[in-house]
């Protein structure tokens, strides 16, 4: 499956949530998602961005990788260094899990390590028409 990638780096402040939302929506429109699916992508992007900002990335910026393939948009938000996310049962985790499970086809926290250290990403997938 061919996939295009778009990488965005924005300051980790709420003022940039709209920019992240709008880019995500624009990418979903270019992939010919329905109006409802575009709205789901936009909402998932905002929730993912707010969550990533809440982990206080060391760089002060949120790195977001969007993958666009026919009928699918993926979003990977790099969280703060060494962050595993909130413990299950915490109110923040429960709310994020509830929202993302309602609007995404997949969501997970993925750990990876490179020469700069241990990192965690919030991985989201939205497929066109999958929730209808």
Short mmCIF file of N, CA, C and O in Angstrom, two decimals:
data_model
loop_
_atom_site.label_atom_id
_atom_site.label_comp_id
_atom_site.label_asym_id
_atom_site.label_seq_id
_atom_site.Cartn_x
_atom_site.Cartn_y
_atom_site.Cartn_z
N UNK A 1 0.85 -1.17 0.00
CA UNK A 1 0.00 0.00 0.00
C UNK A 1 0.89 1.23 0.00
O UNK A 1 1.77 1.37 0.83
N UNK A 2 0.68 2.13 -0.95
CA UNK A 2 1.43 3.38 -0.99
C UNK A 2 0.95 4.30 0.10
O UNK A 2 -0.24 4.40 0.36
N UNK A 3 1.91 4.96 0.73
CA UNK A 3 1.56 5.89 1.81
C UNK A 3 2.40 7.14 1.67
O UNK A 3 3.60 7.07 1.45
N UNK A 4 1.75 8.29 1.77
CA UNK A 4 2.45 9.57 1.83
C UNK A 4 2.60 9.95 3.29
O UNK A 4 1.78 9.57 4.13
N UNK A 5 3.67 10.70 3.58
CA UNK A 5 3.92 11.12 4.96
C UNK A 5 4.01 12.64 5.04
O UNK A 5 4.58 13.28 4.15
N UNK A 6 3.47 13.17 6.10
CA UNK A 6 3.57 14.59 6.41
C UNK A 6 4.00 14.68 7.86
O UNK A 6 3.38 14.06 8.73
N UNK A 7 5.05 15.42 8.12
CA UNK A 7 5.55 15.57 9.48
C UNK A 7 5.39 17.03 9.90
O UNK A 7 5.78 17.94 9.17
N UNK A 8 4.82 17.21 11.08
CA UNK A 8 4.54 18.54 11.60
C UNK A 8 5.20 18.69 12.96
O UNK A 8 5.12 17.79 13.80
N UNK A 9 5.82 19.82 13.18
CA UNK A 9 6.39 20.14 14.48
C UNK A 9 5.85 21.50 14.89
O UNK A 9 6.05 22.49 14.17
N UNK A 10 5.12 21.52 16.01
CA UNK A 10 4.54 22.78 16.49
C UNK A 10 4.83 22.93 17.98
O UNK A 10 5.00 21.94 18.69
N UNK A 11 4.88 24.18 18.45
CA UNK A 11 5.07 24.37 19.89
C UNK A 11 3.98 23.63 20.68
O UNK A 11 2.83 23.57 20.26
N UNK A 12 4.37 23.07 21.80
CA UNK A 12 3.45 22.28 22.63
C UNK A 12 2.59 23.18 23.49
O UNK A 12 2.64 23.15 24.72
N UNK A 13 1.78 23.99 22.82
CA UNK A 13 0.84 24.88 23.52
C UNK A 13 -0.52 24.79 22.84
O UNK A 13 -0.61 24.54 21.63
N UNK A 14 -1.54 25.02 23.62
CA UNK A 14 -2.92 24.91 23.13
C UNK A 14 -3.20 25.82 21.94
O UNK A 14 -4.08 25.53 21.13
N UNK A 15 -2.47 26.89 21.81
CA UNK A 15 -2.70 27.83 20.72
C UNK A 15 -2.54 27.20 19.34
O UNK A 15 -3.08 27.70 18.36
N UNK A 16 -1.83 26.07 19.27
CA UNK A 16 -1.60 25.42 17.98
C UNK A 16 -2.54 24.25 17.71
O UNK A 16 -2.42 23.59 16.68
N UNK A 17 -3.46 23.99 18.60
CA UNK A 17 -4.40 22.89 18.40
C UNK A 17 -5.20 23.05 17.12
O UNK A 17 -5.42 22.09 16.38
N UNK A 18 -5.62 24.26 16.82
CA UNK A 18 -6.40 24.49 15.61
C UNK A 18 -5.59 24.17 14.36
O UNK A 18 -6.11 23.58 13.41
N UNK A 19 -4.32 24.54 14.35
CA UNK A 19 -3.47 24.24 13.19
C UNK A 19 -3.35 22.74 12.96
O UNK A 19 -3.41 22.26 11.83
N UNK A 20 -3.18 21.99 14.04
CA UNK A 20 -3.08 20.53 13.94
C UNK A 20 -4.40 19.96 13.43
O UNK A 20 -4.41 19.10 12.53
N UNK A 21 -5.51 20.42 14.00
CA UNK A 21 -6.84 19.96 13.56
C UNK A 21 -7.05 20.21 12.08
O UNK A 21 -7.54 19.35 11.34
N UNK A 22 -6.72 21.43 11.65
CA UNK A 22 -6.99 21.81 10.26
C UNK A 22 -6.12 21.03 9.28
O UNK A 22 -6.59 20.62 8.22
N UNK A 23 -4.86 20.78 9.63
CA UNK A 23 -4.01 19.98 8.75
C UNK A 23 -4.56 18.56 8.65
O UNK A 23 -4.67 17.99 7.56
N UNK A 24 -4.92 17.98 9.78
CA UNK A 24 -5.47 16.62 9.78
C UNK A 24 -6.73 16.54 8.91
O UNK A 24 -6.88 15.61 8.10
N UNK A 25 -7.62 17.51 9.05
CA UNK A 25 -8.85 17.53 8.26
C UNK A 25 -8.53 17.68 6.77
O UNK A 25 -9.13 17.00 5.93
N UNK A 26 -7.59 18.54 6.46
CA UNK A 26 -7.21 18.74 5.06
C UNK A 26 -6.65 17.46 4.44
O UNK A 26 -6.97 17.11 3.29
N UNK A 27 -5.85 16.73 5.20
CA UNK A 27 -5.30 15.46 4.70
C UNK A 27 -6.40 14.43 4.49
O UNK A 27 -6.39 13.69 3.51
N UNK A 28 -7.37 14.39 5.40
CA UNK A 28 -8.48 13.45 5.25
C UNK A 28 -9.35 13.81 4.04
O UNK A 28 -9.79 12.91 3.31
N UNK A 29 -9.56 15.08 3.80
CA UNK A 29 -10.32 15.52 2.63
C UNK A 29 -9.58 15.11 1.36
O UNK A 29 -10.20 14.62 0.40
N UNK A 30 -8.26 15.28 1.34
CA UNK A 30 -7.48 14.90 0.15
C UNK A 30 -7.52 13.40 -0.10
O UNK A 30 -7.30 12.94 -1.21
N UNK A 31 -7.82 12.63 0.94
CA UNK A 31 -7.95 11.17 0.83
C UNK A 31 -9.41 10.76 0.56
O UNK A 31 -9.75 9.59 0.64
N UNK A 32 -10.24 11.76 0.30
CA UNK A 32 -11.65 11.56 -0.06
C UNK A 32 -12.47 10.89 1.04
O UNK A 32 -13.35 10.07 0.77
N UNK A 33 -12.19 11.23 2.29
CA UNK A 33 -12.99 10.76 3.41
C UNK A 33 -14.35 11.45 3.36
O UNK A 33 -14.49 12.56 2.85
N UNK A 34 -15.36 10.81 3.95
CA UNK A 34 -16.68 11.43 4.06
C UNK A 34 -16.60 12.57 5.08
O UNK A 34 -15.64 12.69 5.84
N UNK A 35 -17.63 13.39 5.10
CA UNK A 35 -17.68 14.51 6.04
C UNK A 35 -17.58 14.00 7.49
O UNK A 35 -16.84 14.57 8.30
N UNK A 36 -18.29 12.93 7.81
CA UNK A 36 -18.24 12.37 9.17
C UNK A 36 -16.84 11.85 9.51
O UNK A 36 -16.35 12.05 10.62
N UNK A 37 -16.21 11.17 8.55
CA UNK A 37 -14.86 10.66 8.80
C UNK A 37 -13.85 11.79 8.95
O UNK A 37 -12.93 11.69 9.76
N UNK A 38 -13.99 12.84 8.17
CA UNK A 38 -13.10 14.01 8.30
C UNK A 38 -13.24 14.59 9.70
O UNK A 38 -12.25 14.93 10.34
N UNK A 39 -14.47 14.69 10.18
CA UNK A 39 -14.68 15.21 11.54
C UNK A 39 -14.03 14.32 12.58
O UNK A 39 -13.44 14.80 13.55
N UNK A 40 -14.11 13.00 12.40
CA UNK A 40 -13.45 12.07 13.33
C UNK A 40 -11.93 12.26 13.31
O UNK A 40 -11.29 12.26 14.36
N UNK A 41 -11.35 12.41 12.12
CA UNK A 41 -9.90 12.64 12.01
C UNK A 41 -9.52 13.94 12.71
O UNK A 41 -8.54 14.00 13.46
N UNK A 42 -10.31 14.97 12.49
CA UNK A 42 -10.02 16.27 13.12
C UNK A 42 -10.08 16.15 14.64
O UNK A 42 -9.22 16.66 15.35
N UNK A 43 -11.08 15.48 15.16
CA UNK A 43 -11.23 15.33 16.61
C UNK A 43 -10.09 14.48 17.19
O UNK A 43 -9.53 14.80 18.23
N UNK A 44 -9.73 13.40 16.49
CA UNK A 44 -8.64 12.55 16.95
C UNK A 44 -7.33 13.33 16.98
O UNK A 44 -6.53 13.19 17.92
N UNK A 45 -7.09 14.15 15.97
CA UNK A 45 -5.87 14.96 15.92
C UNK A 45 -5.81 15.92 17.10
O UNK A 45 -4.76 16.08 17.73
N UNK A 46 -6.92 16.54 17.40
CA UNK A 46 -6.94 17.49 18.53
C UNK A 46 -6.71 16.77 19.85
O UNK A 46 -5.91 17.22 20.68
N UNK A 47 -7.38 15.66 20.06
CA UNK A 47 -7.21 14.92 21.31
C UNK A 47 -5.77 14.40 21.44
O UNK A 47 -5.18 14.46 22.52
N UNK A 48 -5.23 13.90 20.35
CA UNK A 48 -3.84 13.43 20.37
C UNK A 48 -2.87 14.56 20.67
O UNK A 48 -1.92 14.39 21.44
N UNK A 49 -3.11 15.72 20.08
CA UNK A 49 -2.23 16.88 20.31
C UNK A 49 -2.30 17.35 21.76
O UNK A 49 -1.27 17.58 22.39
N UNK A 50 -3.50 17.47 22.29
CA UNK A 50 -3.65 17.89 23.69
C UNK A 50 -2.98 16.88 24.62
O UNK A 50 -2.29 17.26 25.57
N UNK A 51 -3.15 15.61 24.34
CA UNK A 51 -2.52 14.57 25.15
C UNK A 51 -0.99 14.69 25.08
O UNK A 51 -0.30 14.65 26.11
N UNK A 52 -0.46 14.86 23.85
CA UNK A 52 0.99 14.99 23.68
C UNK A 52 1.51 16.23 24.41
O UNK A 52 2.57 16.17 25.05
N UNK A 53 0.81 17.33 24.32
CA UNK A 53 1.23 18.55 25.02
C UNK A 53 1.26 18.30 26.53
O UNK A 53 2.15 18.81 27.22
N UNK A 54 0.33 17.53 27.04
CA UNK A 54 0.25 17.24 28.46
C UNK A 54 1.42 16.41 28.97
O UNK A 54 1.68 16.38 30.17
N UNK A 55 2.17 15.76 28.07
CA UNK A 55 3.34 14.98 28.49
C UNK A 55 4.59 15.84 28.57
O UNK A 55 5.66 15.33 28.89
N UNK A 56 4.46 17.12 28.25
CA UNK A 56 5.56 18.09 28.33
C UNK A 56 6.81 17.60 27.60
O UNK A 56 7.83 17.31 28.24
N UNK A 57 6.75 17.53 26.27
CA UNK A 57 7.93 17.12 25.51
C UNK A 57 9.14 17.98 25.86
O UNK A 57 9.03 19.20 25.99
N UNK A 58 10.29 17.35 26.02
CA UNK A 58 11.51 18.05 26.44
C UNK A 58 11.89 19.16 25.47
O UNK A 58 12.42 20.19 25.88
N UNK A 59 11.61 18.97 24.18
CA UNK A 59 11.98 19.97 23.18
C UNK A 59 11.06 21.18 23.22
O UNK A 59 11.36 22.21 22.63
N UNK A 60 9.92 21.05 23.91
CA UNK A 60 8.93 22.13 23.92
C UNK A 60 8.06 22.14 22.68
O UNK A 60 7.20 22.99 22.53
N UNK A 61 8.27 21.17 21.80
CA UNK A 61 7.49 21.06 20.57
C UNK A 61 6.83 19.68 20.49
O UNK A 61 7.36 18.72 21.02
N UNK A 62 5.71 19.63 19.81
CA UNK A 62 5.05 18.36 19.53
C UNK A 62 5.38 17.95 18.11
O UNK A 62 5.19 18.74 17.18
N UNK A 63 5.89 16.74 17.98
CA UNK A 63 6.20 16.17 16.67
C UNK A 63 5.05 15.23 16.31
O UNK A 63 4.75 14.32 17.06
N UNK A 64 4.46 15.47 15.14
CA UNK A 64 3.33 14.66 14.70
C UNK A 64 3.62 14.16 13.30
O UNK A 64 3.94 14.96 12.41
N UNK A 65 3.51 12.86 13.10
CA UNK A 65 3.69 12.26 11.77
C UNK A 65 2.33 11.77 11.29
O UNK A 65 1.68 10.97 11.97
N UNK A 66 1.92 12.26 10.15
CA UNK A 66 0.69 11.83 9.52
C UNK A 66 1.04 10.89 8.37
O UNK A 66 1.95 11.17 7.59
N UNK A 67 0.33 9.78 8.28
CA UNK A 67 0.47 8.87 7.15
C UNK A 67 -0.85 8.84 6.39
O UNK A 67 -1.91 8.71 7.00
N UNK A 68 -0.78 9.01 5.08
CA UNK A 68 -1.99 9.04 4.26
C UNK A 68 -1.89 7.94 3.21
O UNK A 68 -0.98 7.95 2.38
N UNK A 69 -2.77 6.98 3.30
CA UNK A 69 -2.87 5.89 2.33
C UNK A 69 -4.32 5.85 1.87
O UNK A 69 -5.20 6.41 2.54
N UNK A 70 -4.61 5.21 0.77
CA UNK A 70 -5.99 5.15 0.30
C UNK A 70 -6.94 4.64 1.40
O UNK A 70 -6.78 3.53 1.92
N UNK A 71 -7.87 5.50 1.81
CA UNK A 71 -8.86 5.12 2.81
C UNK A 71 -8.37 5.06 4.24
O UNK A 71 -9.07 4.55 5.11
N UNK A 72 -7.17 5.60 4.52
CA UNK A 72 -6.64 5.51 5.88
C UNK A 72 -5.73 6.70 6.20
O UNK A 72 -4.90 7.09 5.39
N UNK A 73 -5.91 7.23 7.39
CA UNK A 73 -5.02 8.27 7.92
C UNK A 73 -4.47 7.77 9.25
O UNK A 73 -5.23 7.29 10.11
N UNK A 74 -3.14 7.83 9.40
CA UNK A 74 -2.52 7.48 10.68
C UNK A 74 -1.89 8.73 11.26
O UNK A 74 -1.48 9.64 10.52
N UNK A 75 -1.82 8.80 12.58
CA UNK A 75 -1.21 9.92 13.28
C UNK A 75 -0.36 9.36 14.41
O UNK A 75 -0.83 8.53 15.17
N UNK A 76 0.88 9.80 14.47
CA UNK A 76 1.79 9.41 15.54
C UNK A 76 2.28 10.66 16.24
O UNK A 76 2.92 11.52 15.61
N UNK A 77 1.97 10.77 17.52
CA UNK A 77 2.36 11.91 18.35
C UNK A 77 3.50 11.47 19.26
O UNK A 77 3.33 10.54 20.05
N UNK A 78 4.65 12.14 19.16
CA UNK A 78 5.76 11.82 20.04
C UNK A 78 5.48 12.44 21.40
O UNK A 78 5.26 13.65 21.52
N UNK A 79 5.49 11.60 22.43
CA UNK A 79 5.22 12.07 23.78
C UNK A 79 6.52 12.46 24.45
O UNK A 79 7.60 12.23 23.91
N UNK A 80 6.42 13.02 25.64
CA UNK A 80 7.61 13.41 26.38
C UNK A 80 8.55 12.23 26.58
O UNK A 80 8.11 11.09 26.65
N UNK A 81 9.84 12.50 26.66
CA UNK A 81 10.86 11.45 26.77
C UNK A 81 10.60 10.54 27.96
O UNK A 81 10.39 10.99 29.08
N UNK A 82 10.59 9.24 27.69
CA UNK A 82 10.43 8.26 28.75
C UNK A 82 9.03 8.19 29.33
O UNK A 82 8.80 7.54 30.33
N UNK A 83 8.07 8.83 28.70
CA UNK A 83 6.69 8.85 29.21
C UNK A 83 5.96 7.61 28.74
O UNK A 83 5.97 7.29 27.56
N UNK A 84 5.35 6.89 29.66
CA UNK A 84 4.55 5.72 29.30
C UNK A 84 3.07 6.06 29.22
O UNK A 84 2.26 5.20 28.98
N UNK A 85 2.72 7.30 29.50
CA UNK A 85 1.33 7.69 29.56
C UNK A 85 0.81 7.52 30.97
O UNK A 85 1.47 6.91 31.82
N UNK A 86 -0.34 8.05 31.26
CA UNK A 86 -0.89 7.92 32.61
C UNK A 86 -1.22 6.48 32.93
O UNK A 86 -1.49 5.69 32.03
N UNK A 87 -1.20 6.15 34.18
CA UNK A 87 -1.55 4.80 34.61
C UNK A 87 -3.02 4.54 34.34
O UNK A 87 -3.86 5.43 34.47
N UNK A 88 -3.33 3.32 33.95
CA UNK A 88 -4.72 2.97 33.70
C UNK A 88 -5.52 3.21 34.96
O UNK A 88 -5.07 2.93 36.06
N UNK A 89 -6.71 3.75 34.78
CA UNK A 89 -7.54 4.07 35.92
C UNK A 89 -7.49 5.54 36.29
O UNK A 89 -8.38 6.03 36.96
N UNK A 90 -6.45 6.26 35.83
CA UNK A 90 -6.42 7.69 36.08
C UNK A 90 -7.48 8.35 35.20
O UNK A 90 -7.75 7.91 34.09
N UNK A 91 -8.08 9.42 35.71
CA UNK A 91 -9.14 10.09 34.98
C UNK A 91 -8.71 10.52 33.59
O UNK A 91 -9.45 10.37 32.62
N UNK A 92 -7.48 11.05 33.45
CA UNK A 92 -7.00 11.52 32.16
C UNK A 92 -6.96 10.37 31.16
O UNK A 92 -7.44 10.50 30.04
N UNK A 93 -6.42 9.23 31.57
CA UNK A 93 -6.32 8.08 30.68
C UNK A 93 -7.71 7.59 30.30
O UNK A 93 -7.98 7.28 29.15
N UNK A 94 -8.62 7.52 31.26
CA UNK A 94 -9.97 7.04 31.00
C UNK A 94 -10.67 7.91 29.96
O UNK A 94 -11.32 7.40 29.05
N UNK A 95 -10.54 9.23 30.08
CA UNK A 95 -11.19 10.14 29.15
C UNK A 95 -10.58 10.02 27.75
O UNK A 95 -11.29 9.94 26.76
N UNK A 96 -9.25 10.00 27.68
CA UNK A 96 -8.58 9.86 26.38
C UNK A 96 -8.97 8.54 25.74
O UNK A 96 -9.30 8.49 24.55
N UNK A 97 -8.94 7.45 26.52
CA UNK A 97 -9.30 6.14 25.98
C UNK A 97 -10.74 6.13 25.47
O UNK A 97 -11.02 5.59 24.39
N UNK A 98 -11.65 6.71 26.20
CA UNK A 98 -13.05 6.76 25.80
C UNK A 98 -13.21 7.52 24.48
O UNK A 98 -13.86 7.03 23.55
N UNK A 99 -12.62 8.69 24.39
CA UNK A 99 -12.75 9.50 23.18
C UNK A 99 -12.10 8.82 21.97
O UNK A 99 -12.70 8.73 20.91
N UNK A 100 -10.87 8.34 22.17
CA UNK A 100 -10.17 7.74 21.04
C UNK A 100 -10.80 6.43 20.59
O UNK A 100 -10.84 6.13 19.40
N UNK A 101 -11.35 5.65 21.52
CA UNK A 101 -12.01 4.40 21.13
C UNK A 101 -13.30 4.67 20.36
O UNK A 101 -13.70 3.86 19.53
N UNK A 102 -13.90 5.82 20.61
CA UNK A 102 -15.14 6.17 19.90
C UNK A 102 -14.88 6.70 18.49
O UNK A 102 -15.73 6.53 17.62
N UNK A 103 -13.72 7.29 18.26
CA UNK A 103 -13.49 7.93 16.96
C UNK A 103 -12.40 7.29 16.11
O UNK A 103 -12.34 7.55 14.92
N UNK A 104 -11.54 6.47 16.70
CA UNK A 104 -10.44 5.85 15.94
C UNK A 104 -10.69 4.36 15.76
O UNK A 104 -11.36 3.73 16.56
N UNK A 105 -10.11 3.83 14.71
CA UNK A 105 -10.18 2.39 14.49
C UNK A 105 -9.09 1.67 15.27
O UNK A 105 -9.24 0.49 15.60
N UNK A 106 -7.99 2.36 15.54
CA UNK A 106 -6.91 1.83 16.36
C UNK A 106 -6.28 2.97 17.15
O UNK A 106 -6.18 4.08 16.63
N UNK A 107 -5.84 2.67 18.35
CA UNK A 107 -5.03 3.61 19.12
C UNK A 107 -4.18 2.80 20.09
O UNK A 107 -4.60 1.78 20.60
N UNK A 108 -2.94 3.26 20.27
CA UNK A 108 -2.05 2.56 21.18
C UNK A 108 -0.88 3.47 21.55
O UNK A 108 -0.60 4.45 20.87
N UNK A 109 -0.22 3.11 22.63
CA UNK A 109 1.03 3.74 23.03
C UNK A 109 2.15 2.79 22.64
O UNK A 109 2.11 1.61 22.99
N UNK A 110 3.11 3.28 21.89
CA UNK A 110 4.20 2.45 21.38
C UNK A 110 5.52 3.02 21.88
O UNK A 110 5.81 4.20 21.67
N UNK A 111 6.33 2.18 22.53
CA UNK A 111 7.66 2.59 23.00
C UNK A 111 8.68 2.28 21.92
O UNK A 111 8.59 1.26 21.23
N UNK A 112 9.65 3.17 21.78
CA UNK A 112 10.79 2.91 20.91
C UNK A 112 12.02 3.60 21.48
O UNK A 112 11.91 4.53 22.27
N UNK A 113 13.16 3.11 21.07
CA UNK A 113 14.42 3.67 21.57
C UNK A 113 15.32 3.98 20.39
O UNK A 113 15.41 3.22 19.44
N UNK A 114 15.98 5.15 20.46
CA UNK A 114 17.00 5.49 19.47
C UNK A 114 18.20 6.06 20.22
O UNK A 114 18.26 5.97 21.45
N UNK A 115 19.13 6.64 19.50
CA UNK A 115 20.36 7.13 20.13
C UNK A 115 20.10 8.26 21.13
O UNK A 115 20.94 8.55 21.98
N UNK A 116 18.93 8.90 21.05
CA UNK A 116 18.60 9.99 21.97
C UNK A 116 17.87 9.53 23.22
O UNK A 116 17.62 10.32 24.11
N UNK A 117 17.48 8.27 23.28
CA UNK A 117 16.81 7.76 24.47
C UNK A 117 15.55 6.98 24.17
O UNK A 117 15.28 6.59 23.04
N UNK A 118 14.75 6.76 25.21
CA UNK A 118 13.49 6.02 25.12
C UNK A 118 12.36 7.02 24.87
O UNK A 118 12.26 8.04 25.54
N UNK A 119 11.51 6.70 23.91
CA UNK A 119 10.39 7.56 23.56
C UNK A 119 9.11 6.74 23.46
O UNK A 119 9.16 5.53 23.24
N UNK A 120 8.02 7.42 23.61
CA UNK A 120 6.70 6.80 23.46
C UNK A 120 5.91 7.62 22.45
O UNK A 120 5.96 8.85 22.47
N UNK A 121 5.19 6.94 21.57
CA UNK A 121 4.30 7.63 20.65
C UNK A 121 2.87 7.18 20.89
O UNK A 121 2.62 6.03 21.26
N UNK A 122 1.96 8.10 20.70
CA UNK A 122 0.54 7.80 20.67
C UNK A 122 0.21 7.55 19.21
O UNK A 122 0.37 8.45 18.37
N UNK A 123 -0.18 6.33 18.87
CA UNK A 123 -0.45 5.94 17.48
C UNK A 123 -1.96 5.83 17.28
O UNK A 123 -2.64 5.10 18.01
N UNK A 124 -2.47 6.58 16.29
CA UNK A 124 -3.91 6.59 15.99
C UNK A 124 -4.12 6.23 14.52
O UNK A 124 -3.34 6.64 13.66
N UNK A 125 -5.17 5.48 14.25
CA UNK A 125 -5.54 5.11 12.88
C UNK A 125 -7.02 5.36 12.70
O UNK A 125 -7.84 4.94 13.51
N UNK A 126 -7.36 6.03 11.61
CA UNK A 126 -8.75 6.22 11.22
C UNK A 126 -8.90 5.76 9.77
O UNK A 126 -8.17 6.21 8.91
N UNK A 127 -9.82 4.83 9.56
CA UNK A 127 -10.10 4.33 8.21
C UNK A 127 -11.43 4.91 7.72
O UNK A 127 -12.38 4.99 8.51
N UNK A 128 -11.49 5.21 6.46
CA UNK A 128 -12.71 5.76 5.88
C UNK A 128 -13.83 4.74 5.95
O UNK A 128 -13.66 3.59 5.58
N UNK A 129 -14.96 5.16 6.51
CA UNK A 129 -16.14 4.32 6.55
C UNK A 129 -16.11 3.16 7.52
O UNK A 129 -17.06 2.39 7.60
N UNK A 130 -15.06 2.99 8.28
CA UNK A 130 -14.93 1.81 9.13
C UNK A 130 -15.91 1.78 10.30
O UNK A 130 -16.24 0.72 10.81
N UNK A 131 -16.40 2.92 10.74
CA UNK A 131 -17.27 2.98 11.92
C UNK A 131 -18.76 3.13 11.54
O UNK A 131 -19.57 3.36 12.41
N UNK A 132 -19.07 3.03 10.28
CA UNK A 132 -20.47 3.26 9.87
C UNK A 132 -21.37 2.11 10.24
O UNK A 132 -21.00 1.02 10.43
#
